[in-house]
């Protein structure tokens, strides 16, 4: 019999029951809640006179709607100027208070984007099942945890039963082998993967990211990769447990207590795919061949290397794809054959559950230091992923580096990634964004999003247009001036 | 949830691949704490020529005449014909809520995104996956036949075409059972599995006590 994949093991260790047609119940260890996808679930519980099955499995915070300006944040929930947003954030607070669910309030230093604070608190542990009413829950798979993004009906189901109804997915492995070039990051890897397999490439699968380039990444880099598994169509992304995972978890507030630590680590060591495990699909990428990536269109698969050009719809292999490219070019205001480095930008956003951790901010600050945001950029903002990331960055002086260069330094939240608060693009504006989706209207009505890494976003802010961060960083100052940088 | 047995309905074609949930219902409408009332904002950015906001009266907004659902011939459609990877992106259940509130009961496409697929069935929508050639043929038929209706029979798992032909489709037995009976799956889980969940939990707590903070 063939060995088991990591996904097979996690599935088996959480399986409560199965029906003949394969529909199964799996037990959920951690449920993260936020204000947008939970109110209707709590209302459903109340209407049916149900109680949460296990209170201590739940943790809540507001992130999607919260303002990121200090002015609004300093007055707490009452300070949220948008009435509809304020009611939603207040509703989360009321619901979690009445059911006794632990909540990081909007001025708690532990508040932040759910997918950043779970790992940061050690509330995401290897071997867990983690769910949240948000598709980027795949992030937590970086810990060898089985993490699913779920809908609101499922949020209610998990609250009421501590289980999720699921069918077992297929196993897919994406291997990234070799060494990344300098200034090429986890974000570039995952964009390159999506560019290769497409936004439906992982549909119906749990993707395990493996290979030496993944092993070499920090936990934060692995989270960036798993975060965007959903952009490849996969509800679940995974990375096997190793020393990097265990070292990251140790000492965090929700990590196992010292008396349980050794037993936990012994258990976690088994959270790897067996050598003889069989995957339904395997895709391999050469890390050394990955260039810094920039998306040009309105789907994350519409992405190219910085030295490539905007594609020509005429080269498409089928009608649906051709129409898709044509429509994307029209929406984005780009033309076939245009150089990516010629795209002029209006705004720059460094933040989101994909790229708002301390290493992301360090990478961006290293590019920005001693430079100025281009005069043509209307706004460049840095939104840390959590209050703790913000505090750490300030202790390292990164906030000053950003401010000195002309960036705004904001409070933690989802912010311009999905523009549910006041941080948004105007119609027709181009934005270099470290977020995860470039869909039409995602960052604001008519806004044009280009997905990039934090270092690439920082370089674009300084240049006013996309630029290869490798040339940018390595070029001495006089040559930079001569090159118009 | 509304039960679904059989539905004969007008078909509207949305000829576009990778329709994401941001497009189905834009983020500003996600601030609602209700489950209903999203229909007027379904495909908001495609349907109207201005930017919508929550709580607005949509009846006076400028309509995009080119958008398929605004064309009189598709008024009252309850079957949506779509392209591959429909419902990709965000997990927002507001997307099926908006489709259902607008009046759709059936969506036919070559493929659907996973989370959307789950969410839709929990809201009384029947999602039918057919091969691309069949979907192409349906697009062609809808375009050339004003008033084109399909008769979708969940019990028999057949789509009856006006031409007289029947197309078989697959659906999971459990999803079919819930949909036919309009069942709330929370009630089912608690009735059928409360004991199994408690037993599992006891074993799980014994073997991995660090997963339980109240231990």
PDB file of C-alpha atoms in Angstrom, chain A residues 6 12 17 55 135 158 166 183 266 279 345 349-350 365 382 397 408 415 434:
ATOM      1  CA  UNK A   6       0.356  15.058   4.638  1.00  0.00           C
ATOM      2  CA  UNK A  12      -7.648  10.732   8.760  1.00  0.00           C
ATOM      3  CA  UNK A  17     -17.823   9.949  10.304  1.00  0.00           C
ATOM      4  CA  UNK A  55     -16.193  28.058  23.063  1.00  0.00           C
ATOM      5  CA  UNK A 135     -10.868  32.102   1.561  1.00  0.00           C
ATOM      6  CA  UNK A 158     -18.808  24.811  12.851  1.00  0.00           C
ATOM      7  CA  UNK A 166     -16.460  17.897   3.541  1.00  0.00           C
ATOM      8  CA  UNK A 183      15.329  39.726  -4.206  1.00  0.00           C
ATOM      9  CA  UNK A 266       6.843  14.318  18.660  1.00  0.00           C
ATOM     10  CA  UNK A 279      -0.135  12.511  -5.555  1.00  0.00           C
ATOM     11  CA  UNK A 345       1.390  53.958 -11.149  1.00  0.00           C
ATOM     12  CA  UNK A 349      -0.258  49.455  -1.171  1.00  0.00           C
ATOM     13  CA  UNK A 350       1.973  47.372   1.075  1.00  0.00           C
ATOM     14  CA  UNK A 365      12.001  49.214   3.936  1.00  0.00           C
ATOM     15  CA  UNK A 382       2.049  50.663   4.522  1.00  0.00           C
ATOM     16  CA  UNK A 397      12.672  52.047  13.055  1.00  0.00           C
ATOM     17  CA  UNK A 408       1.801  56.712   5.080  1.00  0.00           C
ATOM     18  CA  UNK A 415      -7.411  47.923   4.240  1.00  0.00           C
ATOM     19  CA  UNK A 434       1.200  43.338  -2.291  1.00  0.00           C
TER      20      UNK A 434
END
